Coordinates of C-alpha atoms in Angstrom, one line a residue:
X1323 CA 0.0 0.0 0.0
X1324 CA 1.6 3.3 -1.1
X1325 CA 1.0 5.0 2.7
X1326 CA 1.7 1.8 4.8
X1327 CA 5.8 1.8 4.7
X1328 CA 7.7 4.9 5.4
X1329 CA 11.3 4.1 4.7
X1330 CA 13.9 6.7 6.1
X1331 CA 14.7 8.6 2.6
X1332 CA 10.9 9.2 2.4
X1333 CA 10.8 11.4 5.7
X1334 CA 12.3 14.9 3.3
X1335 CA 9.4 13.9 0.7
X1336 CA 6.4 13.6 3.0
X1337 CA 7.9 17.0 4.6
X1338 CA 7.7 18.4 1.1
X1339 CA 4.0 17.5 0.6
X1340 CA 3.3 18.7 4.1
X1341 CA 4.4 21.6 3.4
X1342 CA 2.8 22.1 0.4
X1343 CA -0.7 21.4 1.8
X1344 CA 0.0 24.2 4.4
X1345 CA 0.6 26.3 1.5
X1346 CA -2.4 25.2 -0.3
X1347 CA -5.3 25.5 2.6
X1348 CA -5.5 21.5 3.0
X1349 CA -4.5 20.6 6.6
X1350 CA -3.7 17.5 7.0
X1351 CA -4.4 16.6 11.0
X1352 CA -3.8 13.9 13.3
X1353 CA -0.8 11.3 13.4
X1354 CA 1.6 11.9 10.6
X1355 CA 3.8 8.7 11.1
X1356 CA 2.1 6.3 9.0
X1357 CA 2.7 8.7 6.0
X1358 CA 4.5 7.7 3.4
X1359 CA 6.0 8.7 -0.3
X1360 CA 5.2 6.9 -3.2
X1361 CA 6.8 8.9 -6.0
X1362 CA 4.4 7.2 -8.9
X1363 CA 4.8 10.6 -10.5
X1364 CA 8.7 10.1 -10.7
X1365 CA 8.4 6.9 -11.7
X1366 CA 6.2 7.4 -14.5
X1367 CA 7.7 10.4 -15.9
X1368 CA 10.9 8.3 -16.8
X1369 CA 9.0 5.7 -18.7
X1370 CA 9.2 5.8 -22.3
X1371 CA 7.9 3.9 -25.6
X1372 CA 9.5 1.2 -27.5
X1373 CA 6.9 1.7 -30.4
X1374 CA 4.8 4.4 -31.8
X1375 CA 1.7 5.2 -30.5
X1376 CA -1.5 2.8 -32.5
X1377 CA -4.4 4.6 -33.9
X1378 CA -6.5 3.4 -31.3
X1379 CA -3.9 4.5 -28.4
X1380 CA -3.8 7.6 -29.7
X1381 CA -7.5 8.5 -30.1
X1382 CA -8.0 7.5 -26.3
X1383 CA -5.2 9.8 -25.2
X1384 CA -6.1 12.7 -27.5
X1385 CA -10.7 12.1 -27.5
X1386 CA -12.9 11.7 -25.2
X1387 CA -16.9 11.9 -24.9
X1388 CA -18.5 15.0 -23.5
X1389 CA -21.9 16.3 -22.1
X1390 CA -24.4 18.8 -23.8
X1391 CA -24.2 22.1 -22.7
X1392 CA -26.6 24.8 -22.5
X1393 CA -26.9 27.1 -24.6
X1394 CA -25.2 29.6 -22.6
X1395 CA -22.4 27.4 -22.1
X1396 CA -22.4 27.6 -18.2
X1397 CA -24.2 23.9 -17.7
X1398 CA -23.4 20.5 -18.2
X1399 CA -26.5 18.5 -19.7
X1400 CA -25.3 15.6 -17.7
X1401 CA -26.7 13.0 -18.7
X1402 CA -27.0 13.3 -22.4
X1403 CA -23.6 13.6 -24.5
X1404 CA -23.0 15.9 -27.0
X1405 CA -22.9 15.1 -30.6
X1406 CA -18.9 15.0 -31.0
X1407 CA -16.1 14.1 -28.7
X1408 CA -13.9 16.7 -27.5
X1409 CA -10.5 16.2 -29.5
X1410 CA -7.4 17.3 -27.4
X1411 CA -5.4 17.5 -30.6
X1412 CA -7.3 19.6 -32.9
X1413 CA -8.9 21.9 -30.5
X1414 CA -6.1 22.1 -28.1
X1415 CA -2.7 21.4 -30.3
X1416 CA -4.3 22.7 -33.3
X1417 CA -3.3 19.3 -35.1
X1418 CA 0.3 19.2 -34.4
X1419 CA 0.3 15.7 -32.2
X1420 CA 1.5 12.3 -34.0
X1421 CA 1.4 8.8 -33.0
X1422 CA 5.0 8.7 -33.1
X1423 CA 6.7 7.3 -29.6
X1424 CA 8.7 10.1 -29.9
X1425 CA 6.1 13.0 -29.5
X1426 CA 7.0 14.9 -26.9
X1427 CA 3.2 16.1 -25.9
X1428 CA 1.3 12.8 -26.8
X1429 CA 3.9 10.8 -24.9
X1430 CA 3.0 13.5 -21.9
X1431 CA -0.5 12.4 -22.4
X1432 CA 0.5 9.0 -22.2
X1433 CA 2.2 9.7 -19.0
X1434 CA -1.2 11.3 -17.6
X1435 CA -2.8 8.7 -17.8
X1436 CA -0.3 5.8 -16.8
X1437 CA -1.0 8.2 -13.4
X1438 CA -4.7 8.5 -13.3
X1439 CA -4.7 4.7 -13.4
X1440 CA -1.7 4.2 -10.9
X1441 CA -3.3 6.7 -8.4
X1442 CA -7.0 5.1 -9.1
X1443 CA -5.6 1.3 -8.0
X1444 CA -4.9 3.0 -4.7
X1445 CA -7.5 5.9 -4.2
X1446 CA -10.9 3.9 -5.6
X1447 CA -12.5 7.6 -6.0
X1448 CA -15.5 7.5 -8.5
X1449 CA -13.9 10.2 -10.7
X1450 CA -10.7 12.0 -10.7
X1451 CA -9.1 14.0 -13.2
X1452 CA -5.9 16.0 -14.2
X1453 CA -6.7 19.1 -15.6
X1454 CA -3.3 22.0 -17.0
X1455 CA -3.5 25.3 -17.9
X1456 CA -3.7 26.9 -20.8
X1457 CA -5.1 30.0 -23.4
X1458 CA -7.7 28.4 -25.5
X1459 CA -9.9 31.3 -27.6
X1460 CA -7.8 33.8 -25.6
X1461 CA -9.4 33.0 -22.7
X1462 CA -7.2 31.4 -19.5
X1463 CA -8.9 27.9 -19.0
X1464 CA -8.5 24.4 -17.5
X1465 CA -8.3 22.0 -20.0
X1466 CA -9.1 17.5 -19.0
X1467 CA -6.0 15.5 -20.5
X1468 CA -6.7 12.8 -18.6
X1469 CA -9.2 11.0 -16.3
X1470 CA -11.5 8.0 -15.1
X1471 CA -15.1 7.8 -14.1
X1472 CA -18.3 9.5 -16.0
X1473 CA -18.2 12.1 -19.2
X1474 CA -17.9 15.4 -17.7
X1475 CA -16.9 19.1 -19.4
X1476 CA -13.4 19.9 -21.0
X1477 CA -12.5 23.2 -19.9
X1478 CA -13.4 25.2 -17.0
X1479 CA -12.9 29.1 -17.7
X1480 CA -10.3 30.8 -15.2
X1481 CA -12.7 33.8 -14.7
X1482 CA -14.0 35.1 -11.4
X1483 CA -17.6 34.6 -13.1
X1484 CA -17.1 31.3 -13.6
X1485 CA -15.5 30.5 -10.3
X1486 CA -18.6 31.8 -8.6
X1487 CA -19.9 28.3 -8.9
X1488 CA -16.9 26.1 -9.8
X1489 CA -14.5 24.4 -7.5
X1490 CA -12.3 23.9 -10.4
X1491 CA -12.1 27.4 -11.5
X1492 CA -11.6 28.9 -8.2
X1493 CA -9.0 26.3 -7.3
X1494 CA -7.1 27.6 -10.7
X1495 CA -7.5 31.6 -10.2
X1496 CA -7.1 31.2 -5.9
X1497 CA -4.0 29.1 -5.6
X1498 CA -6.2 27.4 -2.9
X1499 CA -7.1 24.2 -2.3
X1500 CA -11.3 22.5 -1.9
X1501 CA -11.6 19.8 0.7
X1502 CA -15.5 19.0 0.6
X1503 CA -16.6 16.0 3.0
X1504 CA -20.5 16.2 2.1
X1505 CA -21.2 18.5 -0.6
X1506 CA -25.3 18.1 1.0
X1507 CA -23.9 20.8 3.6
X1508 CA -21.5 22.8 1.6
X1509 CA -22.5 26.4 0.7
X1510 CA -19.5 27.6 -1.3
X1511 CA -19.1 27.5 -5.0
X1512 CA -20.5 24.3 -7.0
X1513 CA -20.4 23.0 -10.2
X1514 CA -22.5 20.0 -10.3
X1515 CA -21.5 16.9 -13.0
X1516 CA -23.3 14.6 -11.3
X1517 CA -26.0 14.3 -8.0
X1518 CA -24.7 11.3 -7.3
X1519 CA -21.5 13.1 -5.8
X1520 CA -21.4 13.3 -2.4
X1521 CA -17.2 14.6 -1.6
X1522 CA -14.6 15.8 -3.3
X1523 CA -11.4 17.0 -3.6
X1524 CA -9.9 19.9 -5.7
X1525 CA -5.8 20.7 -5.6
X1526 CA -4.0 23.4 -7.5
X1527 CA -0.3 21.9 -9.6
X1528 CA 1.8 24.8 -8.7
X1529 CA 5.0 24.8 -11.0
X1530 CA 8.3 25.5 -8.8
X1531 CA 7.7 29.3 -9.0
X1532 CA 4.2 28.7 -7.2
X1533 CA 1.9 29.4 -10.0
X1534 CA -1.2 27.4 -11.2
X1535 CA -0.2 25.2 -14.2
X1536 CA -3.1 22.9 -13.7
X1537 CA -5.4 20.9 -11.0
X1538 CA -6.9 17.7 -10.0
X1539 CA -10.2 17.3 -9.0
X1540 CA -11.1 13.8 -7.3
X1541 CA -14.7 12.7 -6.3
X1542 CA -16.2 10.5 -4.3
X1543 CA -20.4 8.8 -4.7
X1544 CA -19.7 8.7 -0.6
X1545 CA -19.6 11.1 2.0
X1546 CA -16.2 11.4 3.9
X1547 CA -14.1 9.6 1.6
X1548 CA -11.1 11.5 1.4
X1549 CA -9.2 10.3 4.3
X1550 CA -6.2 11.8 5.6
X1551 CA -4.0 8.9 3.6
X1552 CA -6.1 9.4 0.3
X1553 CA -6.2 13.2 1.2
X1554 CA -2.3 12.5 1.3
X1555 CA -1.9 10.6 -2.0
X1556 CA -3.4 13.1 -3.8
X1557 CA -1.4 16.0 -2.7
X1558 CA 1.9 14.3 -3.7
X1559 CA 0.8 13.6 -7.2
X1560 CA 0.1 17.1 -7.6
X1561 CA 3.1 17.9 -6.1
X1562 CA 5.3 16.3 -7.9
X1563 CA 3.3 16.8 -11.3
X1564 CA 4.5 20.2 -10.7
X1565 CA 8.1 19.6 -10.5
X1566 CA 8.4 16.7 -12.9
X1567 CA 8.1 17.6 -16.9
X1568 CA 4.6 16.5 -17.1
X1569 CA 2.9 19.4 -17.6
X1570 CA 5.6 21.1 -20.3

């Protein structure tokens, strides 16, 4: 279990991510001695490809289904898909990604998700997501590049409008952490994707200069699921997906 062994060269990393949640608005409370680094994020980053990419690899890293919205655009129609899939790699890259194993942004795609599923096997949440930062339409927005669980939105607008009701937007413009143990008695901002949410957890990736480059936004079909060990786990992924060349 990645938080059941804490071997001495760990003690500097859990420090690290201890640190970071101060920074961040997440206290992490109680006994801190059953902490422990797994460094998945380190790990993975190194991996690379011994072949190119398939066609089939490389529409599930770059496509991905997506609700209806209203015709304002502030809504998710959550239950009923939209028409076409949201495609990372025209609407995002502008067509420049390649299957080749060489691509430096869909192997980082690759990556992504090599973590969502590493940090899933341990964590069980019903969704979670890893979302960067970038200009799309000139606008500042978060941007989905890789997740598990239901179809939800692809970008979230960094604007103070939009983070009137959005976890992930005010996460991305605050530089502040969402801990929410039942969302039932939460009054702050709320962007529903589903009713059948009933936690979640939202963390800023700050890059090594302490800005925003991204978030992750975990949830949870139970109330109180984010433990201080899971709490923990996700905090040193986004950690480290700050200082690793994930997000570049």
């Amino acid at each position: 279990d990645i938080w059941m062994f804490r071997s001495p060269t760990s003690v500097d990393k859990v420090e690290q991510v201890l640190a970071f949640a101060d920074k961040i608005q997440i206290p992490i409370v109680g006994s801190l001695d059953h902490l422990a680094a797994s460094n998945l994020v380190e790990k993975i980053s190194n991996d690379q490809r011994d072949t190119d990419f398939t066609k089939e690899e490389f529409e599930k890293l770059t496509s991905y289904p997506v609700p209806k919205l209203s015709s304002d655009g502030a809504c998710s129609l959550t239950e009923e898909a939209a028409d076409e899939p949201f495609n990372l790699s025209k609407q995002i890259f502008e067509g420049t990604l390649t299957q080749s194993k060489t691509d430096h942004q869909t192997l980082r795609l690759w990556k992504l998700s090599k973590v969502v599923k590493a940090i899933q096997e341990k964590l069980g949440a019903d969704w979670f997501g890893i979302y960067r930062k970038v200009v799309h339409e000139g606008t500042p927005v978060l941007v989905k590049e890789a997740y598990q669980g239901a179809f939800s939105r692809a970008i979230f607008p960094l604007t103070e409008e939009f983070a009137k009701n959005s976890n992930n937007s005010f996460v991305g413009i605050n530089v502040q952490g969402k801990l929410i143990q039942d969302i039932s008695n939460y009054d702050g901002p709320y962007y529903e994707c589903s009713k059948k949410v009933l936690s979640e957890l939202c963390i800023p990736i700050l890059n090594t200069s302490g800005q925003v480059i991204g978030i992750i936004d975990a949830e949870s079909h139970q109330k109180e699921f984010f433990t201080q060990e899971r709490t923990f786990a996700v905090l040193e992924v986004c950690h480290d997906l700050g200082h690793f060349n994930l997000f570049q």
